[in-house]
Coordinates of C-alpha atoms in Angstrom, one line a residue:
X95 CA 19.5 -4.5 25.9
X96 CA 22.0 -1.8 25.5
X97 CA 24.9 -2.2 23.1
X98 CA 27.7 -4.5 24.1
X99 CA 29.3 -4.8 20.7
X100 CA 33.0 -4.3 19.7
X101 CA 34.2 -0.8 20.0
X102 CA 35.0 0.2 16.4
X103 CA 33.3 1.0 13.1
X104 CA 33.2 -1.3 10.1
X105 CA 36.5 -2.2 8.6
X106 CA 37.8 0.3 6.1
X107 CA 38.5 -2.6 3.7
X108 CA 34.8 -3.4 3.5
X109 CA 32.8 -1.5 0.8
X110 CA 30.3 0.8 2.5
X111 CA 26.6 0.1 1.9
X112 CA 23.9 2.7 1.9
X113 CA 22.0 2.5 5.1
X114 CA 18.2 2.6 4.5
X115 CA 16.1 3.8 7.4
X116 CA 12.4 3.1 8.0
X117 CA 10.4 4.6 10.9
X118 CA 8.8 1.8 12.9
X119 CA 5.5 2.5 14.7
X120 CA 2.1 1.0 15.5
X121 CA -1.4 2.4 16.0
X122 CA -1.2 1.7 19.8
X123 CA 0.2 3.3 22.9
X124 CA 2.9 0.6 23.5
X125 CA 4.6 -0.7 20.4
X126 CA 8.0 -2.0 21.5
X127 CA 9.0 0.2 24.4
X128 CA 6.4 -0.8 27.0
X129 CA 5.4 1.6 29.7
X130 CA 6.9 4.7 28.0
X131 CA 3.5 6.1 27.3
X132 CA 3.6 7.4 30.9
X133 CA 6.5 9.7 30.1
X134 CA 5.3 13.3 30.0
X135 CA 6.9 14.0 26.6
X136 CA 5.6 10.9 24.8
X137 CA 2.7 11.2 22.4
X138 CA 2.1 7.4 22.0
X139 CA -1.0 7.4 24.2
X140 CA -2.6 10.1 22.1
X141 CA -1.7 8.9 18.6
X142 CA -4.8 6.9 18.1
X143 CA -7.0 10.0 18.8
X144 CA -5.1 12.5 16.8
X145 CA -4.6 12.7 13.1
X146 CA -2.0 15.5 13.7
X147 CA 0.3 12.9 15.5
X148 CA 0.6 11.0 12.2
X149 CA 1.0 14.0 9.9
X150 CA 3.6 15.6 12.3
X151 CA 5.5 12.3 12.4
X152 CA 5.4 12.0 8.6
X153 CA 6.9 15.5 8.3
X154 CA 9.7 14.6 10.7
X155 CA 10.6 11.5 8.8
X156 CA 10.5 13.2 5.5
X157 CA 12.9 15.9 6.8
X158 CA 15.3 13.1 7.6
X159 CA 14.9 11.4 4.2
X160 CA 13.6 8.2 5.8
X161 CA 12.7 5.6 3.2
X162 CA 9.3 4.8 4.7
X163 CA 7.2 4.7 7.8
X164 CA 6.3 1.1 8.6
X165 CA 3.2 0.6 10.7
X166 CA 2.9 -2.8 12.3
X167 CA -0.5 -4.3 13.1
X168 CA -2.1 -7.2 14.9
X169 CA -5.4 -8.7 16.0
X170 CA -6.2 -10.1 19.4
X171 CA -4.4 -9.8 22.8
X172 CA -1.1 -10.9 24.1
X173 CA -2.8 -13.2 26.6
X174 CA -0.3 -16.1 27.1
X175 CA 1.3 -14.5 30.2
X176 CA -0.5 -15.6 33.4
X177 CA -3.0 -17.2 31.0
X178 CA -4.9 -14.0 30.4
X179 CA -4.7 -10.6 28.7
X180 CA -4.9 -8.5 31.8
X181 CA -1.2 -7.4 31.8
X182 CA -1.3 -6.4 28.2
X183 CA -4.5 -4.4 28.7
X184 CA -3.3 -2.8 31.9
X185 CA 0.2 -1.9 30.6
X186 CA -0.8 -0.8 27.1
X187 CA 1.2 -3.6 25.5
X188 CA 0.0 -3.3 21.9
X189 CA -3.5 -2.7 23.2
X190 CA -5.7 -0.8 22.3
X191 CA -5.0 -1.0 18.6
X192 CA -6.2 1.1 15.6
X193 CA -6.2 0.4 11.9
X194 CA -2.9 1.4 10.3
X195 CA -4.3 2.0 6.8
X196 CA -6.5 5.0 8.0
X197 CA -3.7 7.6 8.6
X198 CA -1.8 6.8 5.4
X199 CA -3.6 9.1 3.0
X200 CA -3.4 12.1 5.5
X201 CA 0.4 11.5 5.9
X202 CA 0.9 11.2 2.1
X203 CA -0.9 14.6 1.7
X204 CA 1.8 16.4 3.7
X205 CA 4.8 14.7 2.2
X206 CA 6.3 14.1 -1.2
X207 CA 8.9 11.4 -0.8
X208 CA 8.2 9.4 2.3
X209 CA 6.9 5.9 1.7
X210 CA 4.3 4.1 3.9
X211 CA 4.1 0.4 4.6
X212 CA 1.4 -1.4 6.6
X213 CA 0.8 -4.9 8.0
X214 CA -2.2 -6.9 6.8
X215 CA -2.8 -10.6 7.3
X216 CA -3.6 -13.1 4.6
X217 CA -5.6 -15.0 7.1
X218 CA -8.6 -12.8 7.7
X219 CA -9.6 -11.0 4.4
X220 CA -10.3 -12.1 0.9
X221 CA -7.5 -11.1 -1.6
X222 CA -10.0 -9.3 -3.9
X223 CA -10.8 -6.9 -1.1
X224 CA -7.1 -6.3 -0.2
X225 CA -6.3 -5.8 -3.9
X226 CA -8.8 -2.9 -4.0
X227 CA -7.7 -1.2 -0.8
X228 CA -4.0 -1.4 -1.6
X229 CA -4.4 -0.2 -5.2
X230 CA -6.3 2.7 -3.8
X231 CA -3.6 3.5 -1.3
X232 CA -0.9 3.2 -4.0
X233 CA -2.8 5.7 -6.1
X234 CA -3.3 8.2 -3.3
X235 CA 0.3 8.0 -2.2
X236 CA 1.5 8.3 -5.9
X237 CA 3.2 4.9 -5.6
X238 CA 4.7 5.3 -2.1
X239 CA 2.9 2.3 -0.6
X240 CA 4.1 -1.1 0.6
X241 CA 2.6 -4.1 2.3
X242 CA 4.0 -6.3 5.1
X243 CA 2.6 -9.7 4.5
X244 CA 1.8 -11.7 7.6
X245 CA -0.2 -14.9 8.1
X246 CA -1.3 -14.3 11.8
X247 CA -0.4 -16.7 14.6
X248 CA -2.3 -15.6 17.7
X249 CA -5.0 -17.8 19.0
X250 CA -6.6 -14.8 20.6
X251 CA -6.9 -13.2 17.2
X252 CA -8.5 -16.3 15.6
X253 CA -11.0 -16.4 18.4
X254 CA -11.8 -12.7 18.1
X255 CA -12.2 -12.9 14.3
X256 CA -14.1 -16.1 14.4
X257 CA -11.9 -18.1 12.1
X258 CA -9.9 -21.3 12.9
X259 CA -6.1 -20.9 13.6
X260 CA -4.5 -22.9 10.7
X261 CA -1.3 -24.8 11.3
X262 CA 1.9 -22.8 10.8
X263 CA 3.2 -24.2 7.5
X264 CA -0.2 -24.5 6.0
X265 CA -0.7 -20.8 6.6
X266 CA 2.2 -20.1 4.3
X267 CA 0.8 -22.5 1.6
X268 CA -2.4 -20.5 1.7
X269 CA -0.6 -17.2 1.6
X270 CA 1.3 -18.4 -1.5
X271 CA -2.0 -18.9 -3.3
X272 CA -3.3 -15.6 -1.9
X273 CA -0.3 -13.8 -3.6
X274 CA -1.0 -15.5 -6.9
X275 CA -4.6 -14.2 -6.8
X276 CA -3.3 -10.7 -6.1
X277 CA -0.7 -10.8 -8.8
X278 CA -3.3 -11.8 -11.3
X279 CA -5.5 -8.8 -10.2
X280 CA -2.7 -6.2 -9.9
X281 CA -0.5 -7.2 -12.8
X282 CA -2.6 -9.2 -15.2
X283 CA -6.1 -7.8 -15.3
X284 CA -5.6 -4.3 -16.9
X285 CA -3.5 -3.4 -19.9
X286 CA -1.6 -0.1 -19.8
X287 CA -3.9 1.2 -22.5
X288 CA -7.2 0.1 -20.9
X289 CA -8.0 3.4 -19.2
X290 CA -9.1 5.9 -21.9
X291 CA -10.9 8.7 -20.1
X292 CA -11.8 10.0 -23.6
X293 CA -14.8 12.4 -23.6
X294 CA -14.9 12.6 -27.3
X295 CA -15.5 8.9 -27.9
X296 CA -17.3 8.5 -24.6
X297 CA -15.1 5.6 -23.6
X298 CA -13.8 5.7 -20.0
X299 CA -12.3 2.2 -20.0
X300 CA -11.9 -0.1 -23.0
X301 CA -13.3 -3.5 -22.1
X302 CA -11.2 -5.2 -24.8
X303 CA -8.1 -4.2 -22.8
X304 CA -9.3 -5.9 -19.6
X305 CA -8.8 -9.6 -18.7
X306 CA -11.2 -11.2 -16.2
X307 CA -9.4 -13.2 -13.6
X308 CA -10.7 -16.8 -13.3
X309 CA -8.9 -18.2 -10.3
X310 CA -10.2 -21.4 -8.7
X311 CA -7.7 -22.8 -6.2
X312 CA -7.7 -24.8 -3.0
X313 CA -8.8 -21.8 -0.9
X314 CA -9.8 -18.9 -3.2
X315 CA -12.2 -18.3 -6.0
X316 CA -12.2 -15.2 -8.1
X317 CA -14.1 -14.4 -11.3
X318 CA -13.9 -10.9 -12.6
X319 CA -11.5 -8.1 -13.4
X320 CA -9.6 -6.0 -10.9
X321 CA -12.1 -3.3 -9.9
X322 CA -9.6 -0.4 -10.0
X323 CA -7.2 0.7 -12.7
X324 CA -3.5 0.0 -12.3
X325 CA -1.8 2.1 -9.6
X326 CA 1.8 3.6 -10.1
X327 CA 3.5 0.4 -8.8
X328 CA 0.6 -2.0 -9.7
X329 CA 1.9 -4.4 -7.0
X330 CA 2.9 -2.5 -3.9
X331 CA 6.4 -2.9 -2.5
X332 CA 6.3 -6.2 -0.6
X333 CA 7.7 -6.8 2.8
X334 CA 7.6 -9.9 5.0
X335 CA 9.1 -11.0 8.3
X336 CA 9.0 -14.8 8.7
X337 CA 12.2 -16.6 9.7
X338 CA 10.9 -20.1 10.1
X339 CA 11.8 -22.5 7.2
X340 CA 8.3 -22.0 5.7
X341 CA 8.6 -18.2 6.3
X342 CA 12.0 -18.0 4.6
X343 CA 10.7 -20.0 1.6
X344 CA 7.8 -17.7 1.3
X345 CA 9.8 -14.5 1.8
X346 CA 12.6 -15.5 -0.5
X347 CA 10.0 -16.0 -3.2
X348 CA 7.7 -13.0 -2.7
X349 CA 9.3 -10.3 -0.5
X350 CA 11.3 -7.4 -1.7
X351 CA 12.1 -6.3 1.9
X352 CA 12.4 -8.6 4.9
X353 CA 12.2 -7.5 8.5
X354 CA 14.3 -9.3 11.1
X355 CA 14.9 -8.9 14.8
X356 CA 17.6 -10.1 17.2
X357 CA 19.7 -8.6 20.1
X358 CA 22.9 -9.4 18.2
X359 CA 24.1 -9.2 14.6
X360 CA 25.7 -12.5 15.0
X361 CA 22.3 -14.1 15.5
X362 CA 21.1 -12.4 12.3
X363 CA 24.0 -13.3 10.1
X364 CA 23.2 -16.9 9.4
X365 CA 19.5 -16.1 9.0
X366 CA 20.2 -13.5 6.4
X367 CA 22.6 -15.8 4.6
X368 CA 19.9 -18.4 4.4
X369 CA 17.4 -15.9 3.1
X370 CA 19.7 -14.7 0.3
X371 CA 20.6 -18.3 -0.6
X372 CA 16.9 -19.2 -0.8
X373 CA 16.2 -16.2 -3.0
X374 CA 19.0 -17.2 -5.4
X375 CA 17.5 -20.8 -5.6
X376 CA 14.1 -19.2 -6.4
X377 CA 15.8 -17.5 -9.4
X378 CA 16.0 -14.0 -7.9
X379 CA 19.0 -11.7 -7.4
X380 CA 19.7 -12.3 -3.7
X381 CA 20.8 -8.7 -3.3
X382 CA 17.4 -7.4 -4.5
X383 CA 15.9 -8.7 -1.2
X384 CA 16.5 -5.9 1.2
X385 CA 16.8 -6.9 4.9
X386 CA 16.0 -4.5 7.7
X387 CA 16.6 -5.1 11.4
X388 CA 14.8 -3.5 14.4
X389 CA 17.0 -1.0 16.0
X390 CA 16.2 1.5 18.8
X391 CA 18.7 4.3 19.4
X392 CA 18.9 6.5 22.4
X393 CA 20.9 9.5 21.3
X394 CA 22.6 12.4 23.1
X395 CA 25.0 15.1 22.0
X396 CA 27.3 13.6 24.6
X397 CA 27.6 10.1 26.0
X398 CA 26.4 11.4 29.4
X399 CA 23.3 12.9 27.9
X400 CA 22.4 9.7 26.1
X401 CA 22.9 7.7 29.3
X402 CA 20.7 10.0 31.2
X403 CA 17.9 9.4 28.7
X404 CA 18.5 5.7 29.0
X405 CA 18.3 5.8 32.8
X406 CA 15.1 7.9 32.5
X407 CA 13.6 5.3 30.1
X408 CA 14.4 2.6 32.7
X409 CA 12.3 4.4 35.3
X410 CA 9.2 4.2 33.0
X411 CA 9.8 0.7 31.5
X412 CA 7.3 -2.0 32.1
X413 CA 9.2 -5.3 32.5
X414 CA 5.8 -7.1 33.0
X415 CA 4.6 -5.6 29.7
X416 CA 7.8 -7.0 28.1
X417 CA 7.1 -10.4 29.6
X418 CA 3.5 -10.4 28.3
X419 CA 4.8 -9.5 24.8
X420 CA 7.5 -12.1 24.8
X421 CA 5.4 -14.9 26.3
X422 CA 2.9 -14.4 23.5
X423 CA 5.7 -14.5 20.9
X424 CA 7.2 -17.8 22.1
X425 CA 3.9 -19.4 23.2
X426 CA 5.1 -20.0 26.8
X427 CA 3.8 -18.4 30.0
X428 CA 7.0 -17.0 31.6
X429 CA 5.2 -16.3 34.8
X430 CA 5.5 -20.0 35.6
X431 CA 9.3 -19.9 35.7
X432 CA 11.4 -18.6 38.5
X433 CA 12.7 -15.1 37.7
X434 CA 16.3 -16.2 37.4
X435 CA 15.8 -19.6 35.7
X436 CA 17.3 -19.7 32.2
X437 CA 14.8 -20.4 29.5
X438 CA 15.9 -23.0 27.0
X439 CA 14.7 -23.7 23.4
X440 CA 13.5 -27.1 24.7
X441 CA 11.0 -25.3 26.9
X442 CA 9.2 -24.1 23.7
X443 CA 6.7 -26.7 22.4
X444 CA 4.3 -24.6 20.3
X445 CA 5.0 -24.4 16.6
X446 CA 3.7 -21.4 14.8
X447 CA 4.8 -18.5 17.0
X448 CA 7.6 -16.0 16.2
X449 CA 10.5 -18.2 15.3
X450 CA 13.1 -15.5 15.5
X451 CA 12.3 -15.0 19.2
X452 CA 12.5 -18.8 19.8
X453 CA 15.8 -19.1 17.9
X454 CA 17.4 -16.3 19.8
X455 CA 17.2 -18.5 22.9
X456 CA 19.8 -20.8 21.3
X457 CA 22.4 -18.0 21.1
X458 CA 25.0 -17.9 23.9
X459 CA 27.2 -15.0 22.8
X460 CA 28.8 -12.7 25.3
X461 CA 26.8 -9.7 23.8
X462 CA 23.5 -10.9 25.2
X463 CA 22.4 -11.8 28.8
X464 CA 21.2 -15.2 29.9
X465 CA 17.6 -15.6 28.9
X466 CA 15.9 -15.6 32.3
X467 CA 12.4 -14.1 32.8
X468 CA 14.1 -11.2 34.8
X469 CA 16.5 -10.4 32.0
X470 CA 13.9 -10.9 29.3
X471 CA 11.5 -8.5 30.9
X472 CA 14.1 -5.8 31.2
X473 CA 15.5 -6.4 27.7
X474 CA 12.1 -6.6 25.9
X475 CA 10.6 -3.6 27.7
X476 CA 12.7 -1.2 25.8
X477 CA 13.1 -1.8 22.0
X478 CA 11.4 -5.2 21.9
X479 CA 13.4 -8.0 20.3
X480 CA 16.0 -5.7 18.9
X481 CA 19.0 -3.8 20.3
X482 CA 19.0 -0.5 22.1
X483 CA 22.0 1.6 21.1
X484 CA 22.9 4.3 23.6
X485 CA 25.4 7.0 22.8
X486 CA 26.5 9.9 20.7
X487 CA 25.6 10.0 17.0
X488 CA 29.2 8.8 16.1
X489 CA 28.9 5.9 18.6
X490 CA 25.5 4.8 17.3
X491 CA 26.6 5.2 13.7
X492 CA 29.5 2.9 14.5
X493 CA 27.1 0.3 15.9
X494 CA 24.9 0.5 12.8
X495 CA 27.8 0.1 10.5
X496 CA 29.0 -2.9 12.4
X497 CA 25.5 -4.5 12.2
X498 CA 25.4 -3.8 8.4
X499 CA 28.8 -5.5 8.0
X500 CA 28.4 -8.5 10.4
X501 CA 24.9 -9.4 9.4
X502 CA 24.8 -8.3 5.8
X503 CA 21.9 -5.9 6.5
X504 CA 20.5 -3.2 4.1
X505 CA 19.1 -1.0 6.8
X506 CA 17.0 -0.6 9.9
X507 CA 13.5 -0.2 11.2
X508 CA 14.0 2.5 13.7
X509 CA 11.9 2.0 16.9
X510 CA 11.3 4.6 19.4
X511 CA 11.5 5.0 23.2
X512 CA 9.5 8.2 23.2
X513 CA 7.6 9.5 20.2
X514 CA 8.2 11.7 18.4
X515 CA 11.4 12.5 20.4
X516 CA 13.4 9.4 19.3
X517 CA 12.6 10.1 15.7
X518 CA 13.5 13.8 16.1
X519 CA 16.8 12.9 17.6
X520 CA 17.6 10.5 14.7
X521 CA 16.8 13.2 12.2
X522 CA 18.6 16.0 13.9
X523 CA 21.6 14.1 15.3
X524 CA 22.1 10.7 13.6
X525 CA 21.2 11.4 10.0
X526 CA 23.8 14.2 9.7
X527 CA 26.4 11.8 11.0
X528 CA 25.4 9.1 8.5
X529 CA 25.5 11.7 5.7
X530 CA 29.0 12.8 6.7
X531 CA 30.1 9.1 6.4
X532 CA 28.6 8.9 2.9
X533 CA 26.4 5.9 3.8
X534 CA 22.9 7.6 3.8
X535 CA 20.3 8.4 1.1
X536 CA 20.8 11.4 -1.1
X537 CA 18.9 14.5 0.0
X538 CA 15.3 14.6 -1.2
X539 CA 15.3 11.3 -3.1
X540 CA 11.9 10.9 -4.7
X541 CA 9.9 8.4 -6.7
X542 CA 7.8 5.4 -5.9
X543 CA 8.8 3.2 -2.9
X544 CA 10.2 0.7 -5.3
X545 CA 12.3 3.4 -7.1
X546 CA 13.6 4.7 -3.8
X547 CA 14.9 1.2 -3.1
X548 CA 16.0 -0.1 -6.5
X549 CA 16.6 3.2 -8.4
X550 CA 14.8 5.5 -10.8
X551 CA 12.6 3.8 -13.4
X552 CA 12.0 0.6 -11.4
X553 CA 8.4 1.4 -10.5
X554 CA 7.1 -2.1 -11.0
X555 CA 8.3 -5.5 -9.9
X556 CA 11.6 -6.7 -11.2
X557 CA 11.6 -9.2 -14.0
X558 CA 12.9 -11.9 -11.6
X559 CA 10.0 -11.4 -9.2
X560 CA 7.2 -14.0 -9.4
X561 CA 4.6 -11.3 -10.0
X562 CA 6.2 -10.6 -13.3
X563 CA 4.9 -13.9 -14.6
X564 CA 1.4 -12.5 -14.3
X565 CA 1.9 -9.3 -16.4
X566 CA -0.9 -8.5 -18.8
X567 CA 1.2 -9.3 -21.8
X568 CA 1.7 -13.0 -20.6
X569 CA -1.2 -13.7 -18.3
X570 CA -4.0 -15.9 -19.8
X571 CA -6.7 -15.1 -17.2
X572 CA -6.6 -18.4 -15.4

């Protein structure tokens, strides 16, 4: 949906927040702008075959002082629409899908400051294995690594992996124990003095400075030390995206960054307020939880140029791909509804899907269309569940500042229409405008991902984060 917001920038009486930008991509030809892989300038269809795509993209985002490149991930097909996965397969709707962890090391080798965050599920891998992989990536990126924690909700994924689909709220209970195991491994197993690497004494690691983790919980059993020495951040920077009551409770406890999506900032405002209130109740500084909204800009040096790009994008857009994606998200086959029948929240009977998508159906503001299958297909086909802002750098910056003010956001996950073209436009056109307004990151800001968000010196989790309770100095091994 193109922007239909009020016409001015944020109030001059409101203190300006620094706007943090993350690139938003996926190891697939159709991430959130479905059908655009057909555009002659788009490299989305070749990304999974070309390491140079990822290293080129990393260089572009580094040039624009992006905070991080966030790579989403998923298992299984979007197969709710028409009761099968044919549309997703045919249209390239998040299929085929590669592993987002693979290109991270290559991208880190060609950048100095850009962070990298990937999605991994707590439902399909043992925490001990994830701890090893993520410590490795944090080492190889010099502390520029983050993890988006998901619990996985697709029935097609559970069938493909061969594990049962656990009930929604129970998945978050399991994930909570999963995180406790990881904190014990990352924060509590090695002292800062354990790694000696001393050729004179012949001691590489001092065993007296290691604690064996003995975790025996409802779902997980671990006996042994973390297999890798502590990485620069120990615990990677933690992201999460759940907006159900269980998801908010989990995110407000564990997440340092939370991803949200909606077509209007007025939909997000109460959600973000609830997230910050829950973080405060959990004993955390609510402002330490950074919230990022999906945002897809279509930029031009003039309004006419931007609109021409938007009209061109509409020619390639796959409304059916959008319906396949959205049907999967809400758990309802939209092919069974007349194209112009409004979808109501009462039509959704499956708990455990993407609650932000379901909750959006309740919003009746003038800045969103009626949620009919026809409008949903058009809206979702470009930019997914978030807004598409079309205009000059000044116009798009106004919209971003309005979203920051209305919704209490900290930044945006920048989606693309064409890649790398959208990202190049943001770097060349939008970033200079944000810099001019004094609301963007300083040039060349370095450090670990956590330092880039919280400031120099904050390499490890804050004292008010639950992982801090498992630090080597206080953890007893159980």
